mmCIF file of C-alpha atoms in Angstrom:
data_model
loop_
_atom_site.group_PDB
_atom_site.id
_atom_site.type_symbol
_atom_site.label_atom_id
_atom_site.label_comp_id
_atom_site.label_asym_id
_atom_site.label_seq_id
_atom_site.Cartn_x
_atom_site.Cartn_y
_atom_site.Cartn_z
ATOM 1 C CA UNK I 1 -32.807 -17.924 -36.788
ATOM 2 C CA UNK I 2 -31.946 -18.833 -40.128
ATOM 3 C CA UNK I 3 -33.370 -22.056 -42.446
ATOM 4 C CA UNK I 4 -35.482 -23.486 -44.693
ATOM 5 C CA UNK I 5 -35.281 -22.729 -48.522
ATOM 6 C CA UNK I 6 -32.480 -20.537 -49.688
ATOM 7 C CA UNK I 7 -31.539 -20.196 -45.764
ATOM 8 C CA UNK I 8 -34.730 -18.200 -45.138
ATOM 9 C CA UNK I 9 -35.672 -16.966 -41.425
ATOM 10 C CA UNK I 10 -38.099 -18.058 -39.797
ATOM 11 C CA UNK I 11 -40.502 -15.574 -40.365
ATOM 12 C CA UNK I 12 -40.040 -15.921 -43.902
ATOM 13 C CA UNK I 13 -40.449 -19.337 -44.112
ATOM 14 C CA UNK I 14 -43.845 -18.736 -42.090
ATOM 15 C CA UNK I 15 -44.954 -16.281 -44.749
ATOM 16 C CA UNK I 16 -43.656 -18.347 -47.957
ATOM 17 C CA UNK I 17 -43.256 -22.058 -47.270
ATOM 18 C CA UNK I 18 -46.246 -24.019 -48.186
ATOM 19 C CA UNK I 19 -48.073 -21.008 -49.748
ATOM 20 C CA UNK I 20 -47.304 -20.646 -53.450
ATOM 21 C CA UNK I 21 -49.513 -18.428 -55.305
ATOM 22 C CA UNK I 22 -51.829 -20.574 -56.933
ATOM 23 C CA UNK I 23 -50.985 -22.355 -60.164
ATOM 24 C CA UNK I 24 -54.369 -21.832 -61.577
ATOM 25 C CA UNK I 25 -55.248 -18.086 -61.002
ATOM 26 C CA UNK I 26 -52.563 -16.783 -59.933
ATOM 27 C CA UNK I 27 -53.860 -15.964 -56.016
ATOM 28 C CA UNK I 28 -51.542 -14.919 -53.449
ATOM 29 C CA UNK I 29 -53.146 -16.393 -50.311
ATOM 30 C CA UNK I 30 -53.722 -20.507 -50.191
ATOM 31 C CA UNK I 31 -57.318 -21.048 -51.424
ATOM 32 C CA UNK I 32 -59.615 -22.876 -49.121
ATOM 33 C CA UNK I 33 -60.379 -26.174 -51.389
ATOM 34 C CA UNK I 34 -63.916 -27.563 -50.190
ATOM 35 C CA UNK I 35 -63.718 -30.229 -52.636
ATOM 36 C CA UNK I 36 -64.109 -33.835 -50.922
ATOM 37 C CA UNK I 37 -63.163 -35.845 -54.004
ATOM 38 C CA UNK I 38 -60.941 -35.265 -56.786
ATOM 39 C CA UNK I 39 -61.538 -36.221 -60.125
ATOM 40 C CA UNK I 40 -59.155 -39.095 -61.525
ATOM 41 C CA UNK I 41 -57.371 -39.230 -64.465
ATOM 42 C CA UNK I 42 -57.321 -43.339 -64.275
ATOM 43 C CA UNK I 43 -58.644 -45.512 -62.176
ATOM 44 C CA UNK I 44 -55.880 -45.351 -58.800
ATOM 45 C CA UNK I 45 -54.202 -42.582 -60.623
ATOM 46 C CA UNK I 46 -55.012 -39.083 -58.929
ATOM 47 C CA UNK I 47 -52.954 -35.393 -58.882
ATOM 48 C CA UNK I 48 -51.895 -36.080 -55.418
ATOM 49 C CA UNK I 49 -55.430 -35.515 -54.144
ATOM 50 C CA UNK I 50 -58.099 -38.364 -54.076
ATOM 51 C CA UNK I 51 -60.225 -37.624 -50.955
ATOM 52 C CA UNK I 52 -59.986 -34.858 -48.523
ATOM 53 C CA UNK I 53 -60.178 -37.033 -45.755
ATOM 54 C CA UNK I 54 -56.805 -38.359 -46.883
ATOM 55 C CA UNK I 55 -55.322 -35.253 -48.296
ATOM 56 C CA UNK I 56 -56.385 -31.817 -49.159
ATOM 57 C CA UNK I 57 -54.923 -28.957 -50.892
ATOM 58 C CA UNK I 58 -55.221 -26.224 -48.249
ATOM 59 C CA UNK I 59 -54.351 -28.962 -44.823
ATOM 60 C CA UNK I 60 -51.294 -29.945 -47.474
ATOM 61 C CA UNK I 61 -49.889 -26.328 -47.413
ATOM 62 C CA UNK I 62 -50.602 -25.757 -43.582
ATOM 63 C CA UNK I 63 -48.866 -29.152 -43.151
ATOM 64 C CA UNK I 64 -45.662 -27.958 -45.118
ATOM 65 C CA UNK I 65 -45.402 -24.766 -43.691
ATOM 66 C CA UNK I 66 -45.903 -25.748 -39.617
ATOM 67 C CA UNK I 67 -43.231 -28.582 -40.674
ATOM 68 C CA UNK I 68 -40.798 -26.090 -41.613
ATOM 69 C CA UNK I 69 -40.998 -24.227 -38.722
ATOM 70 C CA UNK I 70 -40.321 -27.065 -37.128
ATOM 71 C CA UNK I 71 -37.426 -28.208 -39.119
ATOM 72 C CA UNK I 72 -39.129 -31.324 -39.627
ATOM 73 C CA UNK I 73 -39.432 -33.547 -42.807
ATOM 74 C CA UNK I 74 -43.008 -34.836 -42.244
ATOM 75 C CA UNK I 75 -45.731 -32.663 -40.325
ATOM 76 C CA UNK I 76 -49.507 -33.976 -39.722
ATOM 77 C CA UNK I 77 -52.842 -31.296 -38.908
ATOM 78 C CA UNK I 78 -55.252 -32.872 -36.773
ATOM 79 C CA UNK I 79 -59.048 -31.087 -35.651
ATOM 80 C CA UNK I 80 -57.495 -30.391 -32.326
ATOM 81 C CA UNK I 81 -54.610 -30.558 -29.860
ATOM 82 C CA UNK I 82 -56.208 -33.647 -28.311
ATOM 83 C CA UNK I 83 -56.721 -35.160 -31.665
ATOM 84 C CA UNK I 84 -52.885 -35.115 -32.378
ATOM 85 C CA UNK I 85 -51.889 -36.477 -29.171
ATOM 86 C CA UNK I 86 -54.439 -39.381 -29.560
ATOM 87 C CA UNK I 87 -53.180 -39.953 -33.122
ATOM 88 C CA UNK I 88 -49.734 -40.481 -31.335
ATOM 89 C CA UNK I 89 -50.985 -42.658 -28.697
ATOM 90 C CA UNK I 90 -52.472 -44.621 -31.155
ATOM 91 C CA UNK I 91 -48.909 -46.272 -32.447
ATOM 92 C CA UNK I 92 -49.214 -47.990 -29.139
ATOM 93 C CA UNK I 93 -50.543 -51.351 -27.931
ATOM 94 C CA UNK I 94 -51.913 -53.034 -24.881
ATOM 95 C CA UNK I 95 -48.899 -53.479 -22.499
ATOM 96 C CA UNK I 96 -47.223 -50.827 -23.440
ATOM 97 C CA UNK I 97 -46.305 -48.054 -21.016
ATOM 98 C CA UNK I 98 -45.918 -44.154 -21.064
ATOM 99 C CA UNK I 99 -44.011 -42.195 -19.085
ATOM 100 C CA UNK I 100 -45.156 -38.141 -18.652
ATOM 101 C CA UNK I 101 -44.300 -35.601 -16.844
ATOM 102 C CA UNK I 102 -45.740 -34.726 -13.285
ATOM 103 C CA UNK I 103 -46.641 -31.417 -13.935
ATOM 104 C CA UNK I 104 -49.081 -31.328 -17.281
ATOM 105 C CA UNK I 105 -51.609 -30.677 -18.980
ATOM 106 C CA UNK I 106 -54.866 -32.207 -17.278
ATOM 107 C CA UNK I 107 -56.581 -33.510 -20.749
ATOM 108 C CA UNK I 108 -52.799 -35.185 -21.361
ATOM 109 C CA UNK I 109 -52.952 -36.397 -18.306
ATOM 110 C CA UNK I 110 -56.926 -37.729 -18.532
ATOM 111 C CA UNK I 111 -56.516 -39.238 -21.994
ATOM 112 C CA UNK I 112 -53.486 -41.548 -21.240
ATOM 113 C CA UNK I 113 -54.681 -42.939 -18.008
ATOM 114 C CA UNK I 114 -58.727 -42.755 -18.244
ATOM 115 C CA UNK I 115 -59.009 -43.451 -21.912
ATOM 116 C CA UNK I 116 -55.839 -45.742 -22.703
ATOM 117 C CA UNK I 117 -55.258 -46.902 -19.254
ATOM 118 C CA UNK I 118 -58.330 -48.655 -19.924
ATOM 119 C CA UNK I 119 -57.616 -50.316 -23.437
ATOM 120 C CA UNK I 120 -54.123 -52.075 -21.421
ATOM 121 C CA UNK I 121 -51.685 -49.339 -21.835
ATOM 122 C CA UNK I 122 -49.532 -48.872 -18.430
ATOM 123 C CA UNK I 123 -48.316 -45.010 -17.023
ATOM 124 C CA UNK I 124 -46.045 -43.401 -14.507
ATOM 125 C CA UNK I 125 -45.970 -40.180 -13.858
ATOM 126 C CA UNK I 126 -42.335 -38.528 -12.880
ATOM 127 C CA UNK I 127 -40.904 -35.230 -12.475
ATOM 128 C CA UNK I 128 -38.817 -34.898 -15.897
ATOM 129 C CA UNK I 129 -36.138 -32.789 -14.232
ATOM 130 C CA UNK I 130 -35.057 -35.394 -12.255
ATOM 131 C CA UNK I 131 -32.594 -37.390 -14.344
ATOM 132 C CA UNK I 132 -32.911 -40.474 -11.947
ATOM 133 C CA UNK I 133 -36.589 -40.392 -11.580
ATOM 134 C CA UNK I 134 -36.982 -40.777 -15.199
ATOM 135 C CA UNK I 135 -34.308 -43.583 -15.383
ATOM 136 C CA UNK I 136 -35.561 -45.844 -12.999
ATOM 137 C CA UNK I 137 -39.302 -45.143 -14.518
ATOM 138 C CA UNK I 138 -38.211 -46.070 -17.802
ATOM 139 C CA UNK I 139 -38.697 -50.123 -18.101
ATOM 140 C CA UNK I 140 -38.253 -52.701 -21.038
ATOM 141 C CA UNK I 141 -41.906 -51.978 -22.263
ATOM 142 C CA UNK I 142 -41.806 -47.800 -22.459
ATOM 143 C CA UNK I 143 -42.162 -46.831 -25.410
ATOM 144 C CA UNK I 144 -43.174 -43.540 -25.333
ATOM 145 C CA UNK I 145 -41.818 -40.712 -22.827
ATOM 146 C CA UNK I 146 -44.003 -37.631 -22.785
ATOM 147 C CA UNK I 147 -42.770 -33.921 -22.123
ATOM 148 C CA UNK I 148 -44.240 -30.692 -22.019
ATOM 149 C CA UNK I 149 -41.368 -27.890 -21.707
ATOM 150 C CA UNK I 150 -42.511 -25.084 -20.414
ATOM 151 C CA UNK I 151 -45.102 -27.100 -18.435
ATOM 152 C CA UNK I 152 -48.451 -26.060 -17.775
ATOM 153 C CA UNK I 153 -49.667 -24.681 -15.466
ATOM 154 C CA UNK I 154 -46.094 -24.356 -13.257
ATOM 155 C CA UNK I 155 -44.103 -23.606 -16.059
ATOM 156 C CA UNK I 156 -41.034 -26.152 -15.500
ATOM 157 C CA UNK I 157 -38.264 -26.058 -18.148
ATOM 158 C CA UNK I 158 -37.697 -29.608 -19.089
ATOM 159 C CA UNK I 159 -33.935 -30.530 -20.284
ATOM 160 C CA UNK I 160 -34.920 -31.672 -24.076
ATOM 161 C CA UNK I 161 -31.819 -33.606 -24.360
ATOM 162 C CA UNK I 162 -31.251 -34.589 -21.108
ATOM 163 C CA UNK I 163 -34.981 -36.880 -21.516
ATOM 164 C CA UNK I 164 -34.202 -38.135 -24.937
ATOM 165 C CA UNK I 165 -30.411 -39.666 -23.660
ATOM 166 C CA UNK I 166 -32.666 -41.657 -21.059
ATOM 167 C CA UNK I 167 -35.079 -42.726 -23.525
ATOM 168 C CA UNK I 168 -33.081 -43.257 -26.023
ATOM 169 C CA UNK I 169 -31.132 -45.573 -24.087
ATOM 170 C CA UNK I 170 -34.015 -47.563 -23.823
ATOM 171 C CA UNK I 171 -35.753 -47.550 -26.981
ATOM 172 C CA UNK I 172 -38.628 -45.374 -25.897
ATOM 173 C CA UNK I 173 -39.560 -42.522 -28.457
ATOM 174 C CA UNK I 174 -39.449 -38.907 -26.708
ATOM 175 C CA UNK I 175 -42.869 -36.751 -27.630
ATOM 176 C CA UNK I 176 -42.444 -33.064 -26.897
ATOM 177 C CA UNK I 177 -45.109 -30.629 -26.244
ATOM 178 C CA UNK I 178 -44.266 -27.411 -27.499
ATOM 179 C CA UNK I 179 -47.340 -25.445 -27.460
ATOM 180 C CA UNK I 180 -46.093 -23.010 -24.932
ATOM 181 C CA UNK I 181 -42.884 -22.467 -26.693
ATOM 182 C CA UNK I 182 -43.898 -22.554 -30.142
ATOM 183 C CA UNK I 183 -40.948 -23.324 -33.279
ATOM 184 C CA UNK I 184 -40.278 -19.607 -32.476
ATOM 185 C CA UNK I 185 -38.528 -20.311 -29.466
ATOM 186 C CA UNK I 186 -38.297 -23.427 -29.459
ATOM 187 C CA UNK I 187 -37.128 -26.329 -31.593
ATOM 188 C CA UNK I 188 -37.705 -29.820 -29.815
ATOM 189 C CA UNK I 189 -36.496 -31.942 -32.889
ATOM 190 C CA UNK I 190 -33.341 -30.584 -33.258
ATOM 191 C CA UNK I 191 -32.048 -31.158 -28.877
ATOM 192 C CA UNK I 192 -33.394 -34.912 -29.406
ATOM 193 C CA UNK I 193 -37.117 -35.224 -29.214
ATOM 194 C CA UNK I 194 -38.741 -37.864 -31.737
ATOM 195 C CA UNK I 195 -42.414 -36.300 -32.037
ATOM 196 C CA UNK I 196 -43.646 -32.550 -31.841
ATOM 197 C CA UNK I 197 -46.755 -31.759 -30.575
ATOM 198 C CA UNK I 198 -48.752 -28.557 -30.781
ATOM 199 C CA UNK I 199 -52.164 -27.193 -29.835
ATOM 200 C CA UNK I 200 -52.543 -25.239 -33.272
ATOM 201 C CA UNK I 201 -55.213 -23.303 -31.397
ATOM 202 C CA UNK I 202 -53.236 -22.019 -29.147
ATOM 203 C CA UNK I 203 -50.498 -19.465 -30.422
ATOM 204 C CA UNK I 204 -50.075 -21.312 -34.337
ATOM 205 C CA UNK I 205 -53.946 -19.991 -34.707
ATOM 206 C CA UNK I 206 -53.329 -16.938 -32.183
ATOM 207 C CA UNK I 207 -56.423 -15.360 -32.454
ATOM 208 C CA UNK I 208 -59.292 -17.319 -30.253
ATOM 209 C CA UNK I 209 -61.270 -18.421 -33.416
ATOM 210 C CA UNK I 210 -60.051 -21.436 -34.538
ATOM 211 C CA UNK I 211 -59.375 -25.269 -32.881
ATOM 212 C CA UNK I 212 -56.826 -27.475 -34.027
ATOM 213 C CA UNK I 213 -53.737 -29.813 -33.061
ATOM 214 C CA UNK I 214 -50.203 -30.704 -35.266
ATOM 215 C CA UNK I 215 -47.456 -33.427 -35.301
ATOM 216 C CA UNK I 216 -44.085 -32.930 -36.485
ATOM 217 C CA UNK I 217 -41.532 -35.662 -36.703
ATOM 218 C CA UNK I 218 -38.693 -36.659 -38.594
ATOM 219 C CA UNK I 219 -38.480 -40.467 -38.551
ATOM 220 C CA UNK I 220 -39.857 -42.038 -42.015
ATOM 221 C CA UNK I 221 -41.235 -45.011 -40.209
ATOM 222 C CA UNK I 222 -43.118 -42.724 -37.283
ATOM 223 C CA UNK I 223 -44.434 -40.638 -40.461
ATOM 224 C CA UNK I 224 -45.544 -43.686 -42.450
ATOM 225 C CA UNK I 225 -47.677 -44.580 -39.368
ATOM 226 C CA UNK I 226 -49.175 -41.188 -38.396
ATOM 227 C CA UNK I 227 -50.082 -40.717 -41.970
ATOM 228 C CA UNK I 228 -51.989 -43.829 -41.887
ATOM 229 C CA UNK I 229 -53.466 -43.065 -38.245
ATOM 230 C CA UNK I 230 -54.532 -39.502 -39.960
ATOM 231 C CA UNK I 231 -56.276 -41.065 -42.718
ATOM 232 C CA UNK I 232 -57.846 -44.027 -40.576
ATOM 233 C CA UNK I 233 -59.088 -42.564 -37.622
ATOM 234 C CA UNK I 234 -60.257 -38.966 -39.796
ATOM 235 C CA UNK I 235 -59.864 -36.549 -37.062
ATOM 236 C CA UNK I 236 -58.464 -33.963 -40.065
ATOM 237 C CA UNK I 237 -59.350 -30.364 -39.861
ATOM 238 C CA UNK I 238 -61.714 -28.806 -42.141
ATOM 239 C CA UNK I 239 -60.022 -26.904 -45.004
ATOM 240 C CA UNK I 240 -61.652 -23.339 -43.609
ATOM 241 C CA UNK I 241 -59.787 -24.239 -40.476
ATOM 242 C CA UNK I 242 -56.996 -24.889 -41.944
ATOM 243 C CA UNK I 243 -57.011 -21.938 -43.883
ATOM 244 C CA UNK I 244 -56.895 -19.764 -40.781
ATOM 245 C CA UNK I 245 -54.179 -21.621 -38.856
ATOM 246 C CA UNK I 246 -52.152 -20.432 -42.009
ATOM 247 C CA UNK I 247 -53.135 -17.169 -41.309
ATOM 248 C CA UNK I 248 -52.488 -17.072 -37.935
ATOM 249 C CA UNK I 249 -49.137 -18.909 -38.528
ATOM 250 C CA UNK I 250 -48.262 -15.634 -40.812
ATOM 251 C CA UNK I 251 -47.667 -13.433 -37.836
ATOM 252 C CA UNK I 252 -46.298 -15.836 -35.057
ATOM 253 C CA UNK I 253 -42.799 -14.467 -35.211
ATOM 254 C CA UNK I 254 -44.186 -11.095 -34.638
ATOM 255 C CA UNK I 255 -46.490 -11.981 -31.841
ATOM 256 C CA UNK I 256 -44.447 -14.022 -29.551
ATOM 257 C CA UNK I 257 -41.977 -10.965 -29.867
ATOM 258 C CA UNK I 258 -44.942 -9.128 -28.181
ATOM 259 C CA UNK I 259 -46.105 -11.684 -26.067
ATOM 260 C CA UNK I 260 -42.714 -12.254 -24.389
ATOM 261 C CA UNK I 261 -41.681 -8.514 -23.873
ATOM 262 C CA UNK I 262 -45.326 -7.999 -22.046
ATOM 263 C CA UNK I 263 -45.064 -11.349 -20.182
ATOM 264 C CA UNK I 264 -41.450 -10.404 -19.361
ATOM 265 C CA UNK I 265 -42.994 -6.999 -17.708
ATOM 266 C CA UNK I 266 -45.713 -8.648 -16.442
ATOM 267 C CA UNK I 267 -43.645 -11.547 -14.470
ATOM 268 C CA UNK I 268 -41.293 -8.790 -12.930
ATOM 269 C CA UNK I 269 -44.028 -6.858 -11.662
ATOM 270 C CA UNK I 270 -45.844 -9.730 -10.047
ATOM 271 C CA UNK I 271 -42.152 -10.592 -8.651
ATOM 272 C CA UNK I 272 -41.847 -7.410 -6.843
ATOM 273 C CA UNK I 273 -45.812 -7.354 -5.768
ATOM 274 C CA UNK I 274 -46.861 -8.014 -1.854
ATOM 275 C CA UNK I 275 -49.841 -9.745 -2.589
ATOM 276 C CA UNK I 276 -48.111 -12.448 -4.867
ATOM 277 C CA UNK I 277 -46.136 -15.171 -2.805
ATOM 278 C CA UNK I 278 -44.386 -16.863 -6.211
ATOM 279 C CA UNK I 279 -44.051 -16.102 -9.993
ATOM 280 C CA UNK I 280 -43.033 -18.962 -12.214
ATOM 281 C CA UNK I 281 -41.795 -17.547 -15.411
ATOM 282 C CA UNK I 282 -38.508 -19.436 -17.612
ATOM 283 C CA UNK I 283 -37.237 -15.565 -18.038
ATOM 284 C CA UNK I 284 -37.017 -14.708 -14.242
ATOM 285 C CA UNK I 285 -33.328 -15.367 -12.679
ATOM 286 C CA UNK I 286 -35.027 -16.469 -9.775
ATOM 287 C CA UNK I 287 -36.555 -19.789 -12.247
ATOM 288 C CA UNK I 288 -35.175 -22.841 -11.226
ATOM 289 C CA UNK I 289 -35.207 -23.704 -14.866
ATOM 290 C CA UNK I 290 -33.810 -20.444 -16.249
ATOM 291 C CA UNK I 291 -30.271 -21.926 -17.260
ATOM 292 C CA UNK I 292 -31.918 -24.702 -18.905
ATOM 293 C CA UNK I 293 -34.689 -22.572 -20.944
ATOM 294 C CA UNK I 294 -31.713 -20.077 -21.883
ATOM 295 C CA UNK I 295 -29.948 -22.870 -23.496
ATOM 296 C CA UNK I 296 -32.776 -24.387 -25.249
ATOM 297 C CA UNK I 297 -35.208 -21.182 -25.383
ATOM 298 C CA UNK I 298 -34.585 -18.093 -27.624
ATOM 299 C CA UNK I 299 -36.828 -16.208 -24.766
ATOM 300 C CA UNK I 300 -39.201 -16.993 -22.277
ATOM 301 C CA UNK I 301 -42.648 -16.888 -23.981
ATOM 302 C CA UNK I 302 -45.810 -15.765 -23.279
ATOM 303 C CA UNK I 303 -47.277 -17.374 -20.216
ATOM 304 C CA UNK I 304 -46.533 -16.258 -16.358
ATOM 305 C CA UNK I 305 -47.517 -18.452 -13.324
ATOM 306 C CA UNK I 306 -48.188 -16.621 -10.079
ATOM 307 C CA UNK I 307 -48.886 -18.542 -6.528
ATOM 308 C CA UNK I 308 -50.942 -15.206 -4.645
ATOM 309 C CA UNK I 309 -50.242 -15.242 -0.741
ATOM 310 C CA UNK I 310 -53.832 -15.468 -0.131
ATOM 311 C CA UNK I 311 -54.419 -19.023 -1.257
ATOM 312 C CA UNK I 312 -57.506 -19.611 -2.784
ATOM 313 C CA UNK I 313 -60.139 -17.136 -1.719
ATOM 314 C CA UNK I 314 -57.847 -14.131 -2.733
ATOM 315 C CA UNK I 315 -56.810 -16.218 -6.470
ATOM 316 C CA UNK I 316 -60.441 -16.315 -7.069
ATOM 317 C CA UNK I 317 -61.534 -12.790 -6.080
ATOM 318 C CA UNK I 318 -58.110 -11.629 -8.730
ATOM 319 C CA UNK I 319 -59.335 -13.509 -11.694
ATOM 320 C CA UNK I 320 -63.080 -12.082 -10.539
ATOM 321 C CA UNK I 321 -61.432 -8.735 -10.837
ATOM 322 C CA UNK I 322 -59.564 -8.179 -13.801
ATOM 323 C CA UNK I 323 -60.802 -6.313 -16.716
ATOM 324 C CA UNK I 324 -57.656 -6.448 -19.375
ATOM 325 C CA UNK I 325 -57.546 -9.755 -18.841
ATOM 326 C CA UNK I 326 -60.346 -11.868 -19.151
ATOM 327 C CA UNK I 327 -61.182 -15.250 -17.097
ATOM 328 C CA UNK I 328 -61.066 -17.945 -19.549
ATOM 329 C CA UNK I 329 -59.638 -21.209 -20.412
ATOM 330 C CA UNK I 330 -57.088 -21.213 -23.559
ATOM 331 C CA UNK I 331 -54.200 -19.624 -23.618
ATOM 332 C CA UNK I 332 -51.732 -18.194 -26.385
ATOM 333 C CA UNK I 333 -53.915 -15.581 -28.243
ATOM 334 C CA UNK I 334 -53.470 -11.593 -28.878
ATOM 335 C CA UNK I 335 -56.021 -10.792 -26.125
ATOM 336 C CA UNK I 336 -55.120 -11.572 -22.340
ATOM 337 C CA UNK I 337 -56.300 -14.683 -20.583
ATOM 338 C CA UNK I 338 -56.214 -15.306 -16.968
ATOM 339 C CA UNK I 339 -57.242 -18.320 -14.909
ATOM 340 C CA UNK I 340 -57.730 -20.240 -11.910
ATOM 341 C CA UNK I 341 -56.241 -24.119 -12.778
ATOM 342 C CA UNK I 342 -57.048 -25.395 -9.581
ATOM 343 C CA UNK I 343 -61.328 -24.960 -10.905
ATOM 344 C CA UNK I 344 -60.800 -24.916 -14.485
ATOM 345 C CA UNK I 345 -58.623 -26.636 -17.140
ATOM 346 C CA UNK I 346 -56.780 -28.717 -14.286
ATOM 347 C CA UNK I 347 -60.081 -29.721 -12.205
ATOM 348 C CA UNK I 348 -60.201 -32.943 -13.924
ATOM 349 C CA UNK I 349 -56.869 -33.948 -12.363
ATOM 350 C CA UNK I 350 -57.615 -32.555 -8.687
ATOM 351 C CA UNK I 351 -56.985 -36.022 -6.823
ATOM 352 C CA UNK I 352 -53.540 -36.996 -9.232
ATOM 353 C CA UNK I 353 -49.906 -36.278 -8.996
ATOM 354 C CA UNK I 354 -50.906 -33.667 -10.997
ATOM 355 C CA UNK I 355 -53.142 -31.417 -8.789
ATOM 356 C CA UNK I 356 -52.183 -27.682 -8.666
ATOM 357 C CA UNK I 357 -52.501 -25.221 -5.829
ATOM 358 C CA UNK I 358 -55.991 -23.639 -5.507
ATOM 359 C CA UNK I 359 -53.781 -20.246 -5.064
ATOM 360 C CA UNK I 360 -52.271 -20.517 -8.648
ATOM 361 C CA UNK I 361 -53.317 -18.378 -11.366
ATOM 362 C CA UNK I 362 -52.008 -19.105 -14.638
ATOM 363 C CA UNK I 363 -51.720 -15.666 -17.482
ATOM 364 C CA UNK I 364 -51.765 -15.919 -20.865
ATOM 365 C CA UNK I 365 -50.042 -12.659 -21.961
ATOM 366 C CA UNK I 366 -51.475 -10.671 -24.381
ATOM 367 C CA UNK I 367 -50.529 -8.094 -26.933
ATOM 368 C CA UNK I 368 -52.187 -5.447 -25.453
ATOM 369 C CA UNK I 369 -50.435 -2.191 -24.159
ATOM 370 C CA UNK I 370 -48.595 -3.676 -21.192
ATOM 371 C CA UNK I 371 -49.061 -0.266 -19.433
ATOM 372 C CA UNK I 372 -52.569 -1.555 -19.165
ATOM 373 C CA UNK I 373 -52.112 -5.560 -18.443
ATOM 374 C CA UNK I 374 -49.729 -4.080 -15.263
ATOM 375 C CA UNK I 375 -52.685 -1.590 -14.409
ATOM 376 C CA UNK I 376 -55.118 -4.161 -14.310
ATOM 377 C CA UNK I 377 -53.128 -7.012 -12.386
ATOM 378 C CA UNK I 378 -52.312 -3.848 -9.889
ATOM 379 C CA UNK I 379 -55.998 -3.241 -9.264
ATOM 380 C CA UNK I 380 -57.039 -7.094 -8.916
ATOM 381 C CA UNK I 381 -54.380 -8.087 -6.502
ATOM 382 C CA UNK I 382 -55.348 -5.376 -4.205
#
């Protein structure tokens, strides 16, 4: 995985781009600048900085650095993952229409058709693995196809390139999810996607203490709008915040490492278990995606889907049961996560084309021992 300045790798570039030692004192780590003005030379003149709202020194370096990563030329921090993809759904107008995937995230799913589905902005949703689907839901007034690749909950691979020849072909602008993926595995800019999302809180931040959302694209024009969004609209995050995204961003290389050999383990064992009917999990054989995510995927990340063959009552007395793993929403920090999606972050789409089986649980793999995680899933699932 080689890049960035001087051809560094990626986990150099997550350690060094962005993150000079300061100018002034000579400090290793990016300080966290509180200031919320900056004092002007002239009147309209300024040191890059004016007001924090519009720029600050710490979001600046965060900016540069998740950018990189992402092989991007322009990157944009938001206060949360939400944030970002409202920022993006901003550049539309009334009339316009979105296409996104059938299998999502709920709050995606809730903010395009309950909050812009009422300001005049048109949906579908279609399964993005099917080529034809997507062509004949792609009209004269898309302008913005929606992916999430691996999907969540179900985990679906979703063919990068494959989407952006379709809606390229019709003048729609592709916006890739890649919060399950990460730019460690995953590179959505370079197979053809126009707009990178991330939930920063997720596995950027990696630790369960900090909220926050990011944009990458490449485009000039898309980045000359975003950056005006940003600074209109204000949902920034707060230099502390963005402090510890940089941080967390540090060690990301090292932790998906971890997170994908223990969600590896952790998908085979559920594979051969009695009491589990299906595992969805890109790094399985038995994937229906796993040729796709092996040519677009460096490995198979951190999250493992699991269908149990007791349906709901038994997915619910599992997630009761655990003790490694600990119910909770979120996903994509150093501590184990389980969930039921059916009750909890996908409740809110219960009666859409989205809905999920009440006997799905959805794992965010930890860093822990695995020895442990397979212990505990053992003792849960009976």
């Amino acid at each position: 995985m080689r890049g960035g300045p001087d051809g560094w790798g990626f986990e150099t570039r997550s350690i060094h781009v962005g993150q000079e030692p300061d100018e002034a004192t000579g400090a290793l780590t990016v300080p966290i600048h509180l200031a919320t003005t900056f004092v002007q030379p002239a009147p309209g003149e300024h040191r890059g900085f004016e007001y924090s709202r519009s720029g600050n020194p710490t979001r600046a370096a965060l900016e540069s650095c998740v950018a990189g990563l992402e092989g991007a030329a322009h990157g944009f921090a938001f206060a949360s993952g939400m944030a970002a993809e409202d920022a993006v759904l901003r550049l539309l107008r009334p009339g316009d229409h979105v296409v996104l995937g059938a299998d999502g995230y709920g709050g995606t799913y809730r903010l395009i058709a309950a909050v812009y589905g009422e300001r005049g902005i048109d949906w579908t949703a279609v399964d993005m693995t099917d080529e034809r689907a997507l062509a004949a839901a792609v009209g004269p007034e898309t302008r913005q196809v929606w992916l999430e690749t691996p999907t969540n909950p179900l985990l679906t691979v979703v063919d990068i390139a494959a989407v952006a020849g379709v809606a390229h072909a019709s003048g729609a602008v592709v916006v890739a999810d890649n919060t399950f993926a990460t730019p460690y595995l995953q590179n959505p800019l370079a197979l053809g996607a126009d707009v990178v999302l991330h939930s920063a809180t997720k596995y950027l931040g990696g630790h369960s203490d900090v909220v926050g959302g990011f944009v990458a694209v490449n485009d000039d024009d898309l980045a000359e709008r975003l950056a005006f969004v940003q600074n209109a609209a204000g949902a920034v995050p707060a230099p502390f915040d963005c402090y510890m995204l940089l941080r967390g961003v540090k060690t990301l290389g090292v932790r998906m490492d971890r997170h994908c050999d223990n969600a590896e383990a952790v998908a085979t064992f559920l594979e051969g278990h009695p009491a589990v009917a299906q595992v969805l999990y890109p790094g399985l054989a038995s994937h229906r995606g796993h040729d796709v995510s092996v040519r677009q995927m460096r490995r198979g990340g951190g999250m493992v889907s699991a269908v149990v063959a007791g349906g709901e009552a038994a997915a619910v007395a599992a997630v009761r049961a655990t003790r490694v793993f600990r119910l909770a929403e979120s996903l994509g920090a150093v501590e184990s996560l389980i969930e039921q999606p059916a009750t909890m972050t996908h409740l809110s789409v219960a009666d859409s084309p989205l809905a999920v089986d009440p006997g799905l649980l959805r794992l965010s793999v930890g860093i822990e021992t695995v020895d442990d995680l397979l212990a505990d899933l053992d003792r849960a699932l009976g």
